[in-house]
mmCIF file of C-alpha atoms in Angstrom:
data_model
loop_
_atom_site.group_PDB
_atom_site.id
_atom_site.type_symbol
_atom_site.label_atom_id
_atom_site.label_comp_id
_atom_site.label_asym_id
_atom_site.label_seq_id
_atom_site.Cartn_x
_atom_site.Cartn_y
_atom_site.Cartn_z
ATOM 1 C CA UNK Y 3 8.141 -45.701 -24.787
ATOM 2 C CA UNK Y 4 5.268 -43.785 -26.220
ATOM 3 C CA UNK Y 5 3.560 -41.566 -23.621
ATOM 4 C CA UNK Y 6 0.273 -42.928 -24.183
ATOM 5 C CA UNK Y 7 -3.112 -41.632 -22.182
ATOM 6 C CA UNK Y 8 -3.014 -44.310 -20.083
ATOM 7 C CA UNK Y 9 0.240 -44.041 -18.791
ATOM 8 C CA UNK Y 10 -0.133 -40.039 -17.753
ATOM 9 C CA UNK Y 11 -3.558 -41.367 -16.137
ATOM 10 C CA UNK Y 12 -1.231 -43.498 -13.872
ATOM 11 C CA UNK Y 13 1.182 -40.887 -13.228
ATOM 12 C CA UNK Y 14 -1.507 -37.917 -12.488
ATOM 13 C CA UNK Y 15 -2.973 -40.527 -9.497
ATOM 14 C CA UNK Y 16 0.642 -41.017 -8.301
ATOM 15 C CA UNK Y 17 1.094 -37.302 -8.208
ATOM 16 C CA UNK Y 18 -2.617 -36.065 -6.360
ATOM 17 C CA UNK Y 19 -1.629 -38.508 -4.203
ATOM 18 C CA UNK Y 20 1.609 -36.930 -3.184
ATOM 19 C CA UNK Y 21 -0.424 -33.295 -3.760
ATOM 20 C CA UNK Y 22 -2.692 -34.468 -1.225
ATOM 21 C CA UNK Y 23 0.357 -35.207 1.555
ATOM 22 C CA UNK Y 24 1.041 -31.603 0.841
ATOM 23 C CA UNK Y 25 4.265 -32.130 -1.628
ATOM 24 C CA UNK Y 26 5.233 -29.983 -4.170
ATOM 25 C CA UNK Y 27 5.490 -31.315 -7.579
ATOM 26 C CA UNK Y 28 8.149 -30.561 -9.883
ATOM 27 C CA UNK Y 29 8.139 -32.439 -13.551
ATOM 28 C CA UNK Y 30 11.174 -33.378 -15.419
ATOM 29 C CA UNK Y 31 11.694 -33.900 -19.737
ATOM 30 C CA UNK Y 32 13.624 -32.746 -22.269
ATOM 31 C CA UNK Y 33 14.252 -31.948 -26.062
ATOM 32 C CA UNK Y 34 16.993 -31.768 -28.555
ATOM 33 C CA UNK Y 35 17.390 -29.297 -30.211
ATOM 34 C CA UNK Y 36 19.868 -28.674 -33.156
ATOM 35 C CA UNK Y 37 20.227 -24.447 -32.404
ATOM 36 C CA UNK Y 38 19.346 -22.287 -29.506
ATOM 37 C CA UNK Y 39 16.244 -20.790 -30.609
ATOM 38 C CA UNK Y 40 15.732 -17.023 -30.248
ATOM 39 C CA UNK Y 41 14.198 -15.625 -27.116
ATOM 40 C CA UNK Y 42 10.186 -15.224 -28.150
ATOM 41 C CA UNK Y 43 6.885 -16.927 -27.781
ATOM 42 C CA UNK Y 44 6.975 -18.637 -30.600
ATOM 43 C CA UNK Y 45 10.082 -20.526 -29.831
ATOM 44 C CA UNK Y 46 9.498 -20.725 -26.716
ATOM 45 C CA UNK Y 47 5.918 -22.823 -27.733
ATOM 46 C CA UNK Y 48 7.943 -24.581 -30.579
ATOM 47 C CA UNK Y 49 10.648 -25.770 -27.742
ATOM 48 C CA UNK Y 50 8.185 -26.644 -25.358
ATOM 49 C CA UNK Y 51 6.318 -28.767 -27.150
ATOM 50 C CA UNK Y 52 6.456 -32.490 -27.973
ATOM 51 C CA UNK Y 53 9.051 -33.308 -25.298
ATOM 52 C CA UNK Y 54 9.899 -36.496 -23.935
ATOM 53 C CA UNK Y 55 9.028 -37.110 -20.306
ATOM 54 C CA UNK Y 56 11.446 -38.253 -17.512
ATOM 55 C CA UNK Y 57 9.144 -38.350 -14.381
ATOM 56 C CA UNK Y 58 9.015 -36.235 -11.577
ATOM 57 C CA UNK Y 59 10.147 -34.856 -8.360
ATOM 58 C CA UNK Y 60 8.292 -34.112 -4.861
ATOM 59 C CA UNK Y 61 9.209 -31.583 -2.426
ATOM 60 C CA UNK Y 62 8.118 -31.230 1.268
ATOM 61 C CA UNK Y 63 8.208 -27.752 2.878
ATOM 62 C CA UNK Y 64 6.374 -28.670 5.790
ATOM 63 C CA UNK Y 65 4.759 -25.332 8.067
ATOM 64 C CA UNK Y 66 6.707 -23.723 10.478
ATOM 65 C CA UNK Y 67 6.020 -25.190 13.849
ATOM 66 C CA UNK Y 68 2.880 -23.103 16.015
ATOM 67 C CA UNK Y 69 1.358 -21.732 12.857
ATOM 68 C CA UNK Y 70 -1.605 -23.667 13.319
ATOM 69 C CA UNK Y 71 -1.730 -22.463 16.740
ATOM 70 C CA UNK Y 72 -1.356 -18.604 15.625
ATOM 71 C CA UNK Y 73 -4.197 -19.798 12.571
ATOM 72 C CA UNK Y 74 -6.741 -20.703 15.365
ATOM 73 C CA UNK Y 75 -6.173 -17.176 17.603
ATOM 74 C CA UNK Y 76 -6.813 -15.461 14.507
ATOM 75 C CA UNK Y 77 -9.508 -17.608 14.142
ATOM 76 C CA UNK Y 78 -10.772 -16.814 17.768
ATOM 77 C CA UNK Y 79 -10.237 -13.198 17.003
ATOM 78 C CA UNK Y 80 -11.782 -12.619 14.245
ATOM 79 C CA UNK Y 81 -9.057 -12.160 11.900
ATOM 80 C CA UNK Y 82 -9.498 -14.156 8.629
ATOM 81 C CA UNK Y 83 -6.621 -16.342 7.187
ATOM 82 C CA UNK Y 84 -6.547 -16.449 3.550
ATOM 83 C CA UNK Y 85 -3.811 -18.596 2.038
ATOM 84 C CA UNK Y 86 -2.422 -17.085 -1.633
ATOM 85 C CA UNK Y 87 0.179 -19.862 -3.349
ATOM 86 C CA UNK Y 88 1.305 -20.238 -6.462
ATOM 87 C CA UNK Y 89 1.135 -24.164 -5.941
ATOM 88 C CA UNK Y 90 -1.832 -26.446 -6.949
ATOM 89 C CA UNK Y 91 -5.478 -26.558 -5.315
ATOM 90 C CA UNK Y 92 -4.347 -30.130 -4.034
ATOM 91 C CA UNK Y 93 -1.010 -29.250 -2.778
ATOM 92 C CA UNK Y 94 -2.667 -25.989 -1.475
ATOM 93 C CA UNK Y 95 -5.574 -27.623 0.021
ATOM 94 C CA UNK Y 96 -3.511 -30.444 2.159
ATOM 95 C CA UNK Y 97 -1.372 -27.529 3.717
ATOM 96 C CA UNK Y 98 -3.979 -25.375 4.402
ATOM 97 C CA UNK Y 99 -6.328 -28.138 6.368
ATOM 98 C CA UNK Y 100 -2.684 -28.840 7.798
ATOM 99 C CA UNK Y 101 -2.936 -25.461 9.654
ATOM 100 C CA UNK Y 102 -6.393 -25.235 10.154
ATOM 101 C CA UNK Y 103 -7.117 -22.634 7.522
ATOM 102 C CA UNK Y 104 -9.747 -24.998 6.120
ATOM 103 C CA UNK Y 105 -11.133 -27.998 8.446
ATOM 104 C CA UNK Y 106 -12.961 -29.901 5.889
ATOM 105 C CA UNK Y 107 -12.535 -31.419 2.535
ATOM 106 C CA UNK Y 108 -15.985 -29.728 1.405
ATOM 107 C CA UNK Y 109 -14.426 -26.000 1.153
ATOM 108 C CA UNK Y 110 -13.760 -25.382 -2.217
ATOM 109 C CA UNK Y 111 -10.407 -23.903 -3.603
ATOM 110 C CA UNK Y 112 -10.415 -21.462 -6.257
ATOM 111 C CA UNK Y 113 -7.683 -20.784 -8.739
ATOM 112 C CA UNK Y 114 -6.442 -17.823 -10.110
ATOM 113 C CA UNK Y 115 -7.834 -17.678 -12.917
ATOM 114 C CA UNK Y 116 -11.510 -18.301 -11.396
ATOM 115 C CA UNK Y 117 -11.255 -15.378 -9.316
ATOM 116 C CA UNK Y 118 -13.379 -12.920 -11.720
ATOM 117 C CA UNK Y 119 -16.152 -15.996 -12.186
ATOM 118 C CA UNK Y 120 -16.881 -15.085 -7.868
ATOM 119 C CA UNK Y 121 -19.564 -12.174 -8.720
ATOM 120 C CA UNK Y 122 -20.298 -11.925 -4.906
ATOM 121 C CA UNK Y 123 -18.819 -10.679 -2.057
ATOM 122 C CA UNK Y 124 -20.617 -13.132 -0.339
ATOM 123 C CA UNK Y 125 -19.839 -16.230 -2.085
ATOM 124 C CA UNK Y 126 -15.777 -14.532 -1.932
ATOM 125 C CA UNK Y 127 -15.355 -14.320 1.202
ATOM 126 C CA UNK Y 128 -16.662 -18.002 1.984
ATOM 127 C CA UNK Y 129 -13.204 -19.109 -0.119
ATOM 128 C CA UNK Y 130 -9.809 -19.458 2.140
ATOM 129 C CA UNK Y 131 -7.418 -20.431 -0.188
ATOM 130 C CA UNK Y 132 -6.059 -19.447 -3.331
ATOM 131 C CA UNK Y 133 -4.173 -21.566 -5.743
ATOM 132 C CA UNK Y 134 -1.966 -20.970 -8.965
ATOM 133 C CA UNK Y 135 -1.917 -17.497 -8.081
ATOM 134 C CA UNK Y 136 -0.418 -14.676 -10.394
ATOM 135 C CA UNK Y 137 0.844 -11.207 -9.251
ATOM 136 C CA UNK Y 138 -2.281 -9.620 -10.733
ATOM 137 C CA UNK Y 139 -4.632 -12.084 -8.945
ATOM 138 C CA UNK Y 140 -3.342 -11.041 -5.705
ATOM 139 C CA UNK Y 141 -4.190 -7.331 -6.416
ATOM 140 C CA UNK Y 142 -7.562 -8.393 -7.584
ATOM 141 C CA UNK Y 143 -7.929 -10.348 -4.341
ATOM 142 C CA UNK Y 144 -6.852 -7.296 -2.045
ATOM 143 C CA UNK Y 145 -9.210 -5.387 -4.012
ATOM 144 C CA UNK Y 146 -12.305 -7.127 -3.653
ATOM 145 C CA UNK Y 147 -11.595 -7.258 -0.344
ATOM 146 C CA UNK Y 148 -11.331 -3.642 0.158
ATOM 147 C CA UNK Y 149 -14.518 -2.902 -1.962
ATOM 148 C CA UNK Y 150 -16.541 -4.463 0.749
ATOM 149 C CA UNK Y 151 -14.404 -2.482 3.394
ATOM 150 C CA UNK Y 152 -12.609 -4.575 4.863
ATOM 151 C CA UNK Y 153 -8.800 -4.509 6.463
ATOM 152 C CA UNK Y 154 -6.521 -5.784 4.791
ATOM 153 C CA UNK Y 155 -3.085 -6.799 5.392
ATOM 154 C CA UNK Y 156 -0.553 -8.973 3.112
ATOM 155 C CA UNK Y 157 2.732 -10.689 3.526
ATOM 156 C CA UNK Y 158 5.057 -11.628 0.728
ATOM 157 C CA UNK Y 159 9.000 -11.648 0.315
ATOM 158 C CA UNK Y 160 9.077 -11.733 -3.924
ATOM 159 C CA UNK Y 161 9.313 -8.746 -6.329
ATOM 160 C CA UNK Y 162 6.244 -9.772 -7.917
ATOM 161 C CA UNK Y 163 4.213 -9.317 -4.464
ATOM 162 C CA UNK Y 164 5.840 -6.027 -4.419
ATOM 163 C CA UNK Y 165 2.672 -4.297 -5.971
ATOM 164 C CA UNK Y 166 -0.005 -6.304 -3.698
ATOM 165 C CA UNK Y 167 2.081 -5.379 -0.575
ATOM 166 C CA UNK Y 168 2.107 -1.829 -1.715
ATOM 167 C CA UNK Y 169 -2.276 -2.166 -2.158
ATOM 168 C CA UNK Y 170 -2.944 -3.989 1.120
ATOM 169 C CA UNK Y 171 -3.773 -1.701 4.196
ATOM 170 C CA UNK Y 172 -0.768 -3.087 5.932
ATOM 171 C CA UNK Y 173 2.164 -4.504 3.473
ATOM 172 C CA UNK Y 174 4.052 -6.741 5.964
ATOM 173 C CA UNK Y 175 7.430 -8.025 4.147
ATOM 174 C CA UNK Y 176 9.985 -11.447 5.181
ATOM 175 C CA UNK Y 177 13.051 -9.734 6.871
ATOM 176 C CA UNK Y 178 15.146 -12.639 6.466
ATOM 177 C CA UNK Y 179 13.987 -14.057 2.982
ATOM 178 C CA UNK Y 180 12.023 -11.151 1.705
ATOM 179 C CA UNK Y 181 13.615 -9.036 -1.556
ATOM 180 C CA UNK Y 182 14.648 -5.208 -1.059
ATOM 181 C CA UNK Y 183 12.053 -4.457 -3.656
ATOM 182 C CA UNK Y 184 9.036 -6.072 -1.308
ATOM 183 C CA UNK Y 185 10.471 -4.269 1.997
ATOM 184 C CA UNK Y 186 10.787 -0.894 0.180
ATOM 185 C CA UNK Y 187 6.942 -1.485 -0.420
ATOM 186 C CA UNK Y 188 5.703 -3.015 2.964
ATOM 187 C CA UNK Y 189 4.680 -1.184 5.940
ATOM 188 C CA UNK Y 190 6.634 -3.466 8.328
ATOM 189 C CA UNK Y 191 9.069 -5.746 8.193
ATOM 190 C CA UNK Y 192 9.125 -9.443 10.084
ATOM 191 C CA UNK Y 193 12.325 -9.464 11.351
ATOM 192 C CA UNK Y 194 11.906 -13.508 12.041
ATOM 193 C CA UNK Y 195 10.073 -14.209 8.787
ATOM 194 C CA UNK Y 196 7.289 -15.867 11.919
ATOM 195 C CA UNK Y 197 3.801 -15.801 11.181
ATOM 196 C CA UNK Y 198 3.780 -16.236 14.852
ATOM 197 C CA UNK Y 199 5.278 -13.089 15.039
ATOM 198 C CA UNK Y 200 2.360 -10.988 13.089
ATOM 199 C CA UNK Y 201 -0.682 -12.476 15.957
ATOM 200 C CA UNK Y 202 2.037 -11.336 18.407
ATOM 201 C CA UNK Y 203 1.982 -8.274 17.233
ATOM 202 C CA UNK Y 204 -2.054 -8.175 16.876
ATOM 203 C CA UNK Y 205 -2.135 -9.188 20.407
ATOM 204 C CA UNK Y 206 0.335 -6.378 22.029
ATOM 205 C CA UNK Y 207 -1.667 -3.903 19.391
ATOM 206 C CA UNK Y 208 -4.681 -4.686 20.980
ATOM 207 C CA UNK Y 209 -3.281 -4.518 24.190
ATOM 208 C CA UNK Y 210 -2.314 -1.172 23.571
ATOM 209 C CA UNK Y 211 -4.922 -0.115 22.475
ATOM 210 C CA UNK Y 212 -6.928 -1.378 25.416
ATOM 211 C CA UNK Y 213 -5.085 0.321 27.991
ATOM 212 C CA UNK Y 214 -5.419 3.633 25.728
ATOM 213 C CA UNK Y 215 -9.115 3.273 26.115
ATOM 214 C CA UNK Y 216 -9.247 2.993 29.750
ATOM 215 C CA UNK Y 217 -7.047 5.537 29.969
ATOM 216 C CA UNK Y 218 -9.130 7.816 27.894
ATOM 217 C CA UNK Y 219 -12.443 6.153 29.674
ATOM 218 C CA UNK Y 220 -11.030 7.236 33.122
ATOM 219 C CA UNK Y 221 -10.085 10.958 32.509
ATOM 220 C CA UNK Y 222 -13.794 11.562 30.622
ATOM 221 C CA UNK Y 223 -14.974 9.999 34.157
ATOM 222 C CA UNK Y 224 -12.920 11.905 36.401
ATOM 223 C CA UNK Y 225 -13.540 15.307 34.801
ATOM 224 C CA UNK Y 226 -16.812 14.867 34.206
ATOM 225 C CA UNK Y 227 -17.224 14.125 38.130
ATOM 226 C CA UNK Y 228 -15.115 17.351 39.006
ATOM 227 C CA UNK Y 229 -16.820 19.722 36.925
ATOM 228 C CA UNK Y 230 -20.110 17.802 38.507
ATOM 229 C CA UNK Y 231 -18.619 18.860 41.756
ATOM 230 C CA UNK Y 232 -17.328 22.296 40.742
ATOM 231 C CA UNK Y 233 -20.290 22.944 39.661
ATOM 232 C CA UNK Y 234 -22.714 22.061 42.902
ATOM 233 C CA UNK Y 235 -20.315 24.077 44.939
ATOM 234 C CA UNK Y 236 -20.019 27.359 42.834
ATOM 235 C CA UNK Y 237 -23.246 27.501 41.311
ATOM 236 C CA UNK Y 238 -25.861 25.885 43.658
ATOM 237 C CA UNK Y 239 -24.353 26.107 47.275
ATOM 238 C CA UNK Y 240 -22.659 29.712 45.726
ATOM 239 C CA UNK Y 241 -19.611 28.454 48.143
ATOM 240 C CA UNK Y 242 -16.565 30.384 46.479
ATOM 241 C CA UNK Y 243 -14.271 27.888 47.243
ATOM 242 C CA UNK Y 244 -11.646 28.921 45.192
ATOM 243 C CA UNK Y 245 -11.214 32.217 47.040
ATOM 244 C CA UNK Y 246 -10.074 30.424 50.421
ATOM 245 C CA UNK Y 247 -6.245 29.176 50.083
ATOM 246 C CA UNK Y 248 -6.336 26.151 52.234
ATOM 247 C CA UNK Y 249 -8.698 24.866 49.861
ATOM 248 C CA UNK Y 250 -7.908 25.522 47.032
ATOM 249 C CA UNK Y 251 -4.413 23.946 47.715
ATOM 250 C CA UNK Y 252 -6.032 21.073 48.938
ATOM 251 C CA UNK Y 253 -7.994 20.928 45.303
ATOM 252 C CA UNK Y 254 -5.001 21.123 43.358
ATOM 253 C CA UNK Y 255 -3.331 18.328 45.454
ATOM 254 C CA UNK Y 256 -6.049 16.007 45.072
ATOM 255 C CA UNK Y 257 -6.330 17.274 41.329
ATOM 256 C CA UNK Y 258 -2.555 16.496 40.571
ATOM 257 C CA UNK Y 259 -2.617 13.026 42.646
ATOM 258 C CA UNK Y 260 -6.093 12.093 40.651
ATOM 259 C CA UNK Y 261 -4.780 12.947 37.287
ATOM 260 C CA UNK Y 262 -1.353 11.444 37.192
ATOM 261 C CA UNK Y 263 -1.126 8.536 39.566
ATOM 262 C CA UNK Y 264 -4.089 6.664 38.822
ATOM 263 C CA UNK Y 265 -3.377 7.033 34.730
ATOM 264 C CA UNK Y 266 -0.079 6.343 35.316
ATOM 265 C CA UNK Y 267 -0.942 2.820 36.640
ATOM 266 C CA UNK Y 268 -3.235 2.117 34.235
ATOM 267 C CA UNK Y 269 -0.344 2.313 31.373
ATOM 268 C CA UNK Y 270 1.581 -0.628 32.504
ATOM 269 C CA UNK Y 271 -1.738 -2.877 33.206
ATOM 270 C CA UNK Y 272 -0.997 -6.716 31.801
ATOM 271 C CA UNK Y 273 -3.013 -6.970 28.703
ATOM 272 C CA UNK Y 274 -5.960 -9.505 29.723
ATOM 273 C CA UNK Y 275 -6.367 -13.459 28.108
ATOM 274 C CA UNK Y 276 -9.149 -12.399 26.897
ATOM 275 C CA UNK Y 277 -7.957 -10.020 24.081
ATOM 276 C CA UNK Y 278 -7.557 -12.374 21.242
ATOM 277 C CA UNK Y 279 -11.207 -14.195 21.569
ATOM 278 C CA UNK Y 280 -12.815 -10.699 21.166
ATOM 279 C CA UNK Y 281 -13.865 -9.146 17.809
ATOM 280 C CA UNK Y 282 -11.813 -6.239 15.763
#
């Protein structure tokens, strides 16, 4: 049967439609050949070329269950979710609007090899997904992201992400799936390969640092007051209340209880709702 135009016109509408579900596409064909050819381009052109077709086969690798939840608390604070795949703008553009990276079928998707054709920053960072992506795209993606200063943190779990990982601000690598060479590389390690687990992990960070701050906040406040008071008593009212023992004991006991208890508490205070609808 001779492979006529018409004929890949049919099958290229029966695959975008399966692209569009969010399948992977995988095509099969073959060629005889007489001797194995050695290992260069040229062969490698020569066997590739004018092969006979036998159809093709669709995958479904569905996303993990409450990663469009974890997309839309990023989302809420202010984190941006860019999606990097090797697969096709179609395939790549169903899963993404599958977890809410993209919400409409107006966002564009850019491919690889389109990246250096985005002059702006601005015009960049309006794209949210990435498709037929190479190892050197990926570092040209972290990069223009850190020209215009922004944070940047990756996840990958192949040797060829290995470099990127190493790039991004924070190089987070698959425990489970993820190759030694792209852990040696990261910064942190998933332990669940979760994307779940990285907002989780945003969340308790900004917890922390929360209750660091009002830590910090309520010592300025407290020894600002004291030397305040200190200073009234000393200076102004020239009462030299460090030379009578009662009081001064009495100072240093309500120093101690003032310092320690109070900052203490404010350690182990829950980290509020609020925390991942406010801004980095």
């Amino acid at each position: 049967l001779d492979f006529s135009d018409e004929i890949k016109e049919k099958i290229m509408k029966i695959v975008n439609i399966y692209a569009g579900q969010g399948y992977r596409i995988i095509s099969l064909c073959y060629k005889k050949l007489d001797a194995i050819p050695p290992e260069d381009d040229k062969s490698r052109l020569l066997c590739e070329s004018n092969m006979i077709y036998i159809g093709f086969v669709t995958i479904l690798d569905p996303p993990r269950e409450g990663v469009k939840d974890s997309v839309e608390q990023c989302h809420d604070a202010g984190v941006e979710v860019v999606m990097i795949t090797g697969d096709s703008p179609t395939t790549a553009k169903a899963i993404a609007k599958q977890i809410s990276i993209i919400n409409n079928d107006d966002e564009i998707v850019v491919e690889g090899k389109e990246i250096e054709k985005v002059k702006s920053f601005f015009d960049f960072s309006k794209i949210k997904v990435f498709a037929r992506v190479s190892p050197e795209h990926k570092q040209d993606i972290i990069e223009k992201y850190q020209d215009a200063n922004q944070v940047v943190a990756m996840t990958g779990d192949g040797v060829n992400d290995a470099l990127a990982l190493n790039m991004a601000d924070a190089g987070i690598a698959m425990g489970i799936q993820g190759t030694d060479v792209s852990k040696e590389a990261s910064d942190m390690i998933i332990s669940d390969d979760s994307f779940t687990s990285i907002v989780t992990g945003i969340e308790q960070g900004r917890g922390i640092f929360a209750r660091i701050r009002a830590v910090v906040f309520f010592y300025i406040c407290i020894n600002v007051f004291e030397g305040i008071v200190q200073f009234i008593l000393s200076v102004i009212l020239d009462f030299p209340y460090f030379l009578d023992d009662a009081f001064y004991y009495q100072w240093v006991f309500l120093a101690i209880t003032l310092h320690i208890f109070p900052g203490l508490i404010l350690t182990f205070d829950r980290t509020s709702k609020d925390v991942m609808k406010q801004k980095p």
